[in-house]
Amino acid sequence: MDRNPHLHACDACRIRKHRCSKERPVCKNCLESNSTCHYSGKTQRSPLTRIYLTSVESRLHKLETLFAQLNPDVDLEQALASSNRSTPAKSPIDTTHGSMSTESKQETTLNEVVPNDADGFDWHEQGATVDDIADGMASLAIEPTGTGYLGPTSGVVFLRSLLLWKGPHSSTPRSGQYHNLSDKTPTPFLGFTATNSLNLAHTVSHLIDAYFNHYHPIYPFIHEPTFRAQYSELVRRPAERSWNTLCSVVIAIGAWSIADTSAIGTDDHHYRQATAFLENSGALELADMTMVQALVLLSNYAQKMNRPNTGWNYLGIAVRMAMSLGLHREFPNWNLSLFQREMRRRVWWGMFIFDSGASVTFGRTVLLPDKDSIDIRLPSNIPDEQLTPMTSTHPAESADLTIYSSLIAQARFHLATNPISNRLLAAPVISTAEALASNGVFDTWATGLPPYLGRNYAGADTTLWSRFSRYKLWWRCWNHKIIMLRPVLLRCLMKSANKDAGDQPTADDIKCKELCLQYAHQTVCSIEEYATQSTLSKLSSWYSLYFVFHAALILCVCICAEPTSADVQSWTQDVQRMRSMLLDVFHGNPLAARCAEVMNHILSESPASPSYGVVNQVSTGDFDFLSWPVDLEDPFAFIEWQPT
């Protein structure tokens, strides 16, 4: 059999993500599995560049002029309308797919957005800012070049589709131009200079307090009394390289978490200090639980500072290191103290929820071991004062909220839904029946929540963190449901728009669409409620913005696709709520400014206009769902991004 290394893989190997031997007439994999081996070749698509579109428009104008000269008595518009009524609409699908059977269409892989060049996914995030290519929410990086791979569950894939539906004449909203990130210089550190060196210890202590006041109650991955005792050198510290890295990142997150002008640059300084310990001291050539904690916190900080791929890498190292330490195993016969065993659980499950969440955010496969390979127990719902290094008898778990309650609930959430997250990245795209069945998995998780984490909890919140922990859980649940139902919603909208196609939405399609809109509405209202009744911290502000923007995009696409719907008034009111929050609650937040810019662009309406928020003023003419193929299993498969 002949083998040409320059040929593309066969269809079966591409679908199954196998390495193809590229032999003709049958490759090795197909020969072993007795499958039909077919080589479709490379799909050729027209580029969506401004130059190409200008040339097409010019050619079309010449053809229209020639048609008018040759047929002066024929009205071109009437002829086109008559042709559309008499001829069934055909989907603008590449002819290479014309002979594919229904079964093979069902197996078509997701056609993610790709950059122009082979090295287009390469990224460099040193000195990145919100005006650059990547953002930590994976929701605003419209051009794929330089951002790393972002898959179907990431918010930016949905946003790209909206901007393409906006039409070829639409310019892409950008706050800044394409920057060479390697040319950027780090933010100067302004906090520790010779003039205030005497206040160094006090400043660091203040930032450590900020970490434990604002960040630790939400993500309790380290033990506060132990850390403070180690910092004060009252007890023995861990290995120097691990301790220095952990201490630096704790201070960095503490500085980030407070809106204090005196701390400007402090977080970046200590972040770079932490990474320097990793790079210069051979820290990755050792493994201990302290280093796992440091890597997990570094990953989250990097994401918050719009270095998502950097954070992704730190998290990947943390997972591998944790497994090398056996943190995913309970080891019931190991002679560990109650406190040591509990800390192993907290570190593992803290890392688990971060890695699971990041995988969904970036549209990348969850690579964590499945629940059958993990036997370490979930953390105990016990306050710190009842479980110390000296505790010898296991205390009873609390029936009330502790800082570990949300960690336990989110760990259970991802254990139940990680298979769904990976399914959303696979081919074929999730069906309506699968989406409804998966929706029940989320509901089952929700029914198992303790009352103090319930959606309608009426008790008093004694702390800001207790309120935020509960709200964030529900925002996350609704967000995952929205991501899962988005493809079905898009299919439903496109089927409805193509009334002559003979393929109208089923009752289950419409149910999925209504559920998706319901979760978007609940998200917007819940975040508005939280923002008006609570003081937003840096952490709560970041998550609020991420979840509300995802929800608002769902409402936007429905407003534009169905401007005459009886529900458009309600959708527009929700969008108005979101825009008001962007202008008021998130005032001064550069990510919020980008989100507002995108929203205004999609709805073609300026927030300064007198008609701001009025339904009948929203421009929807540029959204042409009739030009999109209704028989594509994957609504995102038609996107081929060509940055101009």
PDB file of N, CA and C in Angstrom, residues 466-530:
ATOM      1  N   SER A 466     -20.184  34.069  52.934  1.00  0.00           N
ATOM      2  CA  SER A 466     -21.237  33.050  52.971  1.00  0.00           C
ATOM      3  C   SER A 466     -22.282  33.313  51.889  1.00  0.00           C
ATOM      4  N   ARG A 467     -22.597  34.572  51.674  1.00  0.00           N
ATOM      5  CA  ARG A 467     -23.566  34.933  50.640  1.00  0.00           C
ATOM      6  C   ARG A 467     -22.994  34.662  49.246  1.00  0.00           C
ATOM      7  N   PHE A 468     -21.748  35.053  49.046  1.00  0.00           N
ATOM      8  CA  PHE A 468     -21.123  34.862  47.738  1.00  0.00           C
ATOM      9  C   PHE A 468     -20.962  33.380  47.405  1.00  0.00           C
ATOM     10  N   SER A 469     -20.602  32.571  48.395  1.00  0.00           N
ATOM     11  CA  SER A 469     -20.429  31.133  48.159  1.00  0.00           C
ATOM     12  C   SER A 469     -21.708  30.512  47.612  1.00  0.00           C
ATOM     13  N   ARG A 470     -22.837  30.885  48.196  1.00  0.00           N
ATOM     14  CA  ARG A 470     -24.116  30.317  47.763  1.00  0.00           C
ATOM     15  C   ARG A 470     -24.488  30.805  46.364  1.00  0.00           C
ATOM     16  N   TYR A 471     -24.400  32.106  46.140  1.00  0.00           N
ATOM     17  CA  TYR A 471     -24.768  32.653  44.837  1.00  0.00           C
ATOM     18  C   TYR A 471     -23.878  32.088  43.725  1.00  0.00           C
ATOM     19  N   LYS A 472     -22.579  32.015  43.987  1.00  0.00           N
ATOM     20  CA  LYS A 472     -21.651  31.559  42.943  1.00  0.00           C
ATOM     21  C   LYS A 472     -21.934  30.119  42.528  1.00  0.00           C
ATOM     22  N   LEU A 473     -22.335  29.293  43.465  1.00  0.00           N
ATOM     23  CA  LEU A 473     -22.680  27.911  43.120  1.00  0.00           C
ATOM     24  C   LEU A 473     -23.801  27.862  42.090  1.00  0.00           C
ATOM     25  N   TRP A 474     -24.819  28.678  42.308  1.00  0.00           N
ATOM     26  CA  TRP A 474     -25.955  28.673  41.392  1.00  0.00           C
ATOM     27  C   TRP A 474     -25.600  29.320  40.055  1.00  0.00           C
ATOM     28  N   TRP A 475     -24.798  30.375  40.079  1.00  0.00           N
ATOM     29  CA  TRP A 475     -24.352  30.959  38.813  1.00  0.00           C
ATOM     30  C   TRP A 475     -23.587  29.929  37.993  1.00  0.00           C
ATOM     31  N   ARG A 476     -22.749  29.156  38.668  1.00  0.00           N
ATOM     32  CA  ARG A 476     -21.973  28.137  37.964  1.00  0.00           C
ATOM     33  C   ARG A 476     -22.894  27.063  37.381  1.00  0.00           C
ATOM     34  N   CYS A 477     -23.864  26.631  38.144  1.00  0.00           N
ATOM     35  CA  CYS A 477     -24.799  25.609  37.665  1.00  0.00           C
ATOM     36  C   CYS A 477     -25.553  26.102  36.437  1.00  0.00           C
ATOM     37  N   TRP A 478     -26.102  27.319  36.503  1.00  0.00           N
ATOM     38  CA  TRP A 478     -26.836  27.866  35.358  1.00  0.00           C
ATOM     39  C   TRP A 478     -25.919  28.063  34.161  1.00  0.00           C
ATOM     40  N   ASN A 479     -24.689  28.487  34.400  1.00  0.00           N
ATOM     41  CA  ASN A 479     -23.747  28.689  33.305  1.00  0.00           C
ATOM     42  C   ASN A 479     -23.450  27.378  32.580  1.00  0.00           C
ATOM     43  N   HIS A 480     -23.232  26.308  33.338  1.00  0.00           N
ATOM     44  CA  HIS A 480     -22.988  25.010  32.702  1.00  0.00           C
ATOM     45  C   HIS A 480     -24.211  24.563  31.902  1.00  0.00           C
ATOM     46  N   LYS A 481     -25.391  24.815  32.424  1.00  0.00           N
ATOM     47  CA  LYS A 481     -26.601  24.451  31.688  1.00  0.00           C
ATOM     48  C   LYS A 481     -26.718  25.262  30.398  1.00  0.00           C
ATOM     49  N   ILE A 482     -26.410  26.551  30.471  1.00  0.00           N
ATOM     50  CA  ILE A 482     -26.457  27.405  29.284  1.00  0.00           C
ATOM     51  C   ILE A 482     -25.492  26.894  28.222  1.00  0.00           C
ATOM     52  N   ILE A 483     -24.266  26.582  28.636  1.00  0.00           N
ATOM     53  CA  ILE A 483     -23.266  26.074  27.699  1.00  0.00           C
ATOM     54  C   ILE A 483     -23.755  24.783  27.045  1.00  0.00           C
ATOM     55  N   MET A 484     -24.378  23.922  27.822  1.00  0.00           N
ATOM     56  CA  MET A 484     -24.860  22.641  27.309  1.00  0.00           C
ATOM     57  C   MET A 484     -26.017  22.833  26.327  1.00  0.00           C
ATOM     58  N   LEU A 485     -26.900  23.793  26.601  1.00  0.00           N
ATOM     59  CA  LEU A 485     -28.099  23.976  25.792  1.00  0.00           C
ATOM     60  C   LEU A 485     -27.892  24.919  24.610  1.00  0.00           C
ATOM     61  N   ARG A 486     -26.773  25.638  24.575  1.00  0.00           N
ATOM     62  CA  ARG A 486     -26.531  26.614  23.507  1.00  0.00           C
ATOM     63  C   ARG A 486     -26.633  26.031  22.103  1.00  0.00           C
ATOM     64  N   PRO A 487     -25.988  24.891  21.820  1.00  0.00           N
ATOM     65  CA  PRO A 487     -26.095  24.358  20.453  1.00  0.00           C
ATOM     66  C   PRO A 487     -27.530  24.033  20.053  1.00  0.00           C
ATOM     67  N   VAL A 488     -28.320  23.522  20.992  1.00  0.00           N
ATOM     68  CA  VAL A 488     -29.715  23.199  20.686  1.00  0.00           C
ATOM     69  C   VAL A 488     -30.501  24.481  20.450  1.00  0.00           C
ATOM     70  N   LEU A 489     -30.250  25.500  21.253  1.00  0.00           N
ATOM     71  CA  LEU A 489     -30.923  26.789  21.066  1.00  0.00           C
ATOM     72  C   LEU A 489     -30.626  27.357  19.683  1.00  0.00           C
ATOM     73  N   LEU A 490     -29.376  27.304  19.248  1.00  0.00           N
ATOM     74  CA  LEU A 490     -29.018  27.831  17.933  1.00  0.00           C
ATOM     75  C   LEU A 490     -29.695  27.036  16.824  1.00  0.00           C
ATOM     76  N   ARG A 491     -29.704  25.719  16.953  1.00  0.00           N
ATOM     77  CA  ARG A 491     -30.392  24.900  15.948  1.00  0.00           C
ATOM     78  C   ARG A 491     -31.865  25.271  15.885  1.00  0.00           C
ATOM     79  N   CYS A 492     -32.457  25.476  17.038  1.00  0.00           N
ATOM     80  CA  CYS A 492     -33.880  25.821  17.103  1.00  0.00           C
ATOM     81  C   CYS A 492     -34.143  27.153  16.404  1.00  0.00           C
ATOM     82  N   LEU A 493     -33.300  28.146  16.660  1.00  0.00           N
ATOM     83  CA  LEU A 493     -33.477  29.460  16.037  1.00  0.00           C
ATOM     84  C   LEU A 493     -33.314  29.382  14.524  1.00  0.00           C
ATOM     85  N   MET A 494     -32.338  28.608  14.065  1.00  0.00           N
ATOM     86  CA  MET A 494     -32.098  28.516  12.626  1.00  0.00           C
ATOM     87  C   MET A 494     -33.210  27.740  11.925  1.00  0.00           C
ATOM     88  N   LYS A 495     -33.718  26.708  12.576  1.00  0.00           N
ATOM     89  CA  LYS A 495     -34.848  25.983  11.991  1.00  0.00           C
ATOM     90  C   LYS A 495     -36.074  26.887  11.892  1.00  0.00           C
ATOM     91  N   SER A 496     -36.318  27.682  12.914  1.00  0.00           N
ATOM     92  CA  SER A 496     -37.472  28.581  12.912  1.00  0.00           C
ATOM     93  C   SER A 496     -37.349  29.624  11.811  1.00  0.00           C
ATOM     94  N   ALA A 497     -36.120  30.092  11.555  1.00  0.00           N
ATOM     95  CA  ALA A 497     -35.914  31.117  10.537  1.00  0.00           C
ATOM     96  C   ALA A 497     -36.118  30.565   9.134  1.00  0.00           C
ATOM     97  N   ASN A 498     -35.804  29.299   8.913  1.00  0.00           N
ATOM     98  CA  ASN A 498     -35.950  28.679   7.601  1.00  0.00           C
ATOM     99  C   ASN A 498     -37.310  28.003   7.496  1.00  0.00           C
ATOM    100  N   LYS A 499     -38.339  28.807   7.330  1.00  0.00           N
ATOM    101  CA  LYS A 499     -39.706  28.279   7.358  1.00  0.00           C
ATOM    102  C   LYS A 499     -40.019  27.413   6.141  1.00  0.00           C
ATOM    103  N   ASP A 500     -39.258  27.574   5.058  1.00  0.00           N
ATOM    104  CA  ASP A 500     -39.505  26.772   3.863  1.00  0.00           C
ATOM    105  C   ASP A 500     -38.673  25.503   3.838  1.00  0.00           C
ATOM    106  N   ALA A 501     -37.874  25.294   4.863  1.00  0.00           N
ATOM    107  CA  ALA A 501     -36.951  24.157   4.839  1.00  0.00           C
ATOM    108  C   ALA A 501     -37.623  22.843   5.201  1.00  0.00           C
ATOM    109  N   GLY A 502     -38.817  22.888   5.749  1.00  0.00           N
ATOM    110  CA  GLY A 502     -39.517  21.667   6.113  1.00  0.00           C
ATOM    111  C   GLY A 502     -38.947  20.959   7.314  1.00  0.00           C
ATOM    112  N   ASP A 503     -38.143  21.647   8.069  1.00  0.00           N
ATOM    113  CA  ASP A 503     -37.521  21.044   9.255  1.00  0.00           C
ATOM    114  C   ASP A 503     -37.677  22.016  10.411  1.00  0.00           C
ATOM    115  N   GLN A 504     -38.862  22.033  10.980  1.00  0.00           N
ATOM    116  CA  GLN A 504     -39.156  22.966  12.064  1.00  0.00           C
ATOM    117  C   GLN A 504     -38.748  22.381  13.421  1.00  0.00           C
ATOM    118  N   PRO A 505     -38.544  23.231  14.417  1.00  0.00           N
ATOM    119  CA  PRO A 505     -38.137  22.747  15.745  1.00  0.00           C
ATOM    120  C   PRO A 505     -39.175  21.807  16.335  1.00  0.00           C
ATOM    121  N   THR A 506     -38.692  20.785  17.006  1.00  0.00           N
ATOM    122  CA  THR A 506     -39.582  19.872  17.710  1.00  0.00           C
ATOM    123  C   THR A 506     -39.966  20.476  19.057  1.00  0.00           C
ATOM    124  N   ALA A 507     -40.893  19.822  19.723  1.00  0.00           N
ATOM    125  CA  ALA A 507     -41.298  20.295  21.050  1.00  0.00           C
ATOM    126  C   ALA A 507     -40.124  20.264  22.019  1.00  0.00           C
ATOM    127  N   ASP A 508     -39.268  19.247  21.892  1.00  0.00           N
ATOM    128  CA  ASP A 508     -38.101  19.168  22.771  1.00  0.00           C
ATOM    129  C   ASP A 508     -37.068  20.240  22.435  1.00  0.00           C
ATOM    130  N   ASP A 509     -36.935  20.570  21.132  1.00  0.00           N
ATOM    131  CA  ASP A 509     -36.044  21.672  20.749  1.00  0.00           C
ATOM    132  C   ASP A 509     -36.484  22.964  21.432  1.00  0.00           C
ATOM    133  N   ILE A 510     -37.782  23.222  21.351  1.00  0.00           N
ATOM    134  CA  ILE A 510     -38.321  24.452  21.943  1.00  0.00           C
ATOM    135  C   ILE A 510     -38.165  24.433  23.459  1.00  0.00           C
ATOM    136  N   LYS A 511     -38.331  23.268  24.058  1.00  0.00           N
ATOM    137  CA  LYS A 511     -38.148  23.160  25.508  1.00  0.00           C
ATOM    138  C   LYS A 511     -36.712  23.506  25.901  1.00  0.00           C
ATOM    139  N   CYS A 512     -35.742  23.002  25.138  1.00  0.00           N
ATOM    140  CA  CYS A 512     -34.335  23.321  25.418  1.00  0.00           C
ATOM    141  C   CYS A 512     -34.076  24.812  25.268  1.00  0.00           C
ATOM    142  N   LYS A 513     -34.647  25.392  24.237  1.00  0.00           N
ATOM    143  CA  LYS A 513     -34.484  26.833  24.030  1.00  0.00           C
ATOM    144  C   LYS A 513     -35.056  27.612  25.202  1.00  0.00           C
ATOM    145  N   GLU A 514     -36.247  27.236  25.648  1.00  0.00           N
ATOM    146  CA  GLU A 514     -36.882  27.942  26.765  1.00  0.00           C
ATOM    147  C   GLU A 514     -36.097  27.762  28.057  1.00  0.00           C
ATOM    148  N   LEU A 515     -35.546  26.567  28.265  1.00  0.00           N
ATOM    149  CA  LEU A 515     -34.727  26.333  29.457  1.00  0.00           C
ATOM    150  C   LEU A 515     -33.468  27.187  29.425  1.00  0.00           C
ATOM    151  N   CYS A 516     -32.836  27.262  28.263  1.00  0.00           N
ATOM    152  CA  CYS A 516     -31.620  28.062  28.135  1.00  0.00           C
ATOM    153  C   CYS A 516     -31.907  29.530  28.443  1.00  0.00           C
ATOM    154  N   LEU A 517     -33.003  30.036  27.920  1.00  0.00           N
ATOM    155  CA  LEU A 517     -33.397  31.417  28.195  1.00  0.00           C
ATOM    156  C   LEU A 517     -33.764  31.607  29.662  1.00  0.00           C
ATOM    157  N   GLN A 518     -34.389  30.596  30.246  1.00  0.00           N
ATOM    158  CA  GLN A 518     -34.743  30.669  31.670  1.00  0.00           C
ATOM    159  C   GLN A 518     -33.494  30.792  32.535  1.00  0.00           C
ATOM    160  N   TYR A 519     -32.471  29.998  32.230  1.00  0.00           N
ATOM    161  CA  TYR A 519     -31.246  30.045  33.034  1.00  0.00           C
ATOM    162  C   TYR A 519     -30.492  31.359  32.813  1.00  0.00           C
ATOM    163  N   ALA A 520     -30.571  31.890  31.598  1.00  0.00           N
ATOM    164  CA  ALA A 520     -29.952  33.192  31.341  1.00  0.00           C
ATOM    165  C   ALA A 520     -30.662  34.282  32.139  1.00  0.00           C
ATOM    166  N   HIS A 521     -31.990  34.234  32.152  1.00  0.00           N
ATOM    167  CA  HIS A 521     -32.772  35.208  32.923  1.00  0.00           C
ATOM    168  C   HIS A 521     -32.467  35.099  34.416  1.00  0.00           C
ATOM    169  N   GLN A 522     -32.425  33.881  34.919  1.00  0.00           N
ATOM    170  CA  GLN A 522     -32.142  33.687  36.342  1.00  0.00           C
ATOM    171  C   GLN A 522     -30.747  34.195  36.703  1.00  0.00           C
ATOM    172  N   THR A 523     -29.796  33.997  35.809  1.00  0.00           N
ATOM    173  CA  THR A 523     -28.438  34.465  36.069  1.00  0.00           C
ATOM    174  C   THR A 523     -28.389  35.979  36.165  1.00  0.00           C
ATOM    175  N   VAL A 524     -28.987  36.659  35.192  1.00  0.00           N
ATOM    176  CA  VAL A 524     -28.962  38.126  35.191  1.00  0.00           C
ATOM    177  C   VAL A 524     -29.651  38.679  36.433  1.00  0.00           C
ATOM    178  N   CYS A 525     -30.822  38.151  36.752  1.00  0.00           N
ATOM    179  CA  CYS A 525     -31.569  38.652  37.916  1.00  0.00           C
ATOM    180  C   CYS A 525     -30.828  38.358  39.216  1.00  0.00           C
ATOM    181  N   SER A 526     -30.233  37.175  39.319  1.00  0.00           N
ATOM    182  CA  SER A 526     -29.525  36.804  40.540  1.00  0.00           C
ATOM    183  C   SER A 526     -28.293  37.678  40.755  1.00  0.00           C
ATOM    184  N   ILE A 527     -27.550  37.930  39.687  1.00  0.00           N
ATOM    185  CA  ILE A 527     -26.350  38.759  39.820  1.00  0.00           C
ATOM    186  C   ILE A 527     -26.725  40.204  40.108  1.00  0.00           C
ATOM    187  N   GLU A 528     -27.813  40.674  39.490  1.00  0.00           N
ATOM    188  CA  GLU A 528     -28.278  42.027  39.813  1.00  0.00           C
ATOM    189  C   GLU A 528     -28.679  42.113  41.284  1.00  0.00           C
ATOM    190  N   GLU A 529     -29.368  41.094  41.767  1.00  0.00           N
ATOM    191  CA  GLU A 529     -29.775  41.061  43.176  1.00  0.00           C
ATOM    192  C   GLU A 529     -28.558  41.052  44.090  1.00  0.00           C
ATOM    193  N   TYR A 530     -27.587  40.214  43.758  1.00  0.00           N
ATOM    194  CA  TYR A 530     -26.385  40.137  44.596  1.00  0.00           C
ATOM    195  C   TYR A 530     -25.627  41.461  44.590  1.00  0.00           C
TER     196      TYR A 530
END
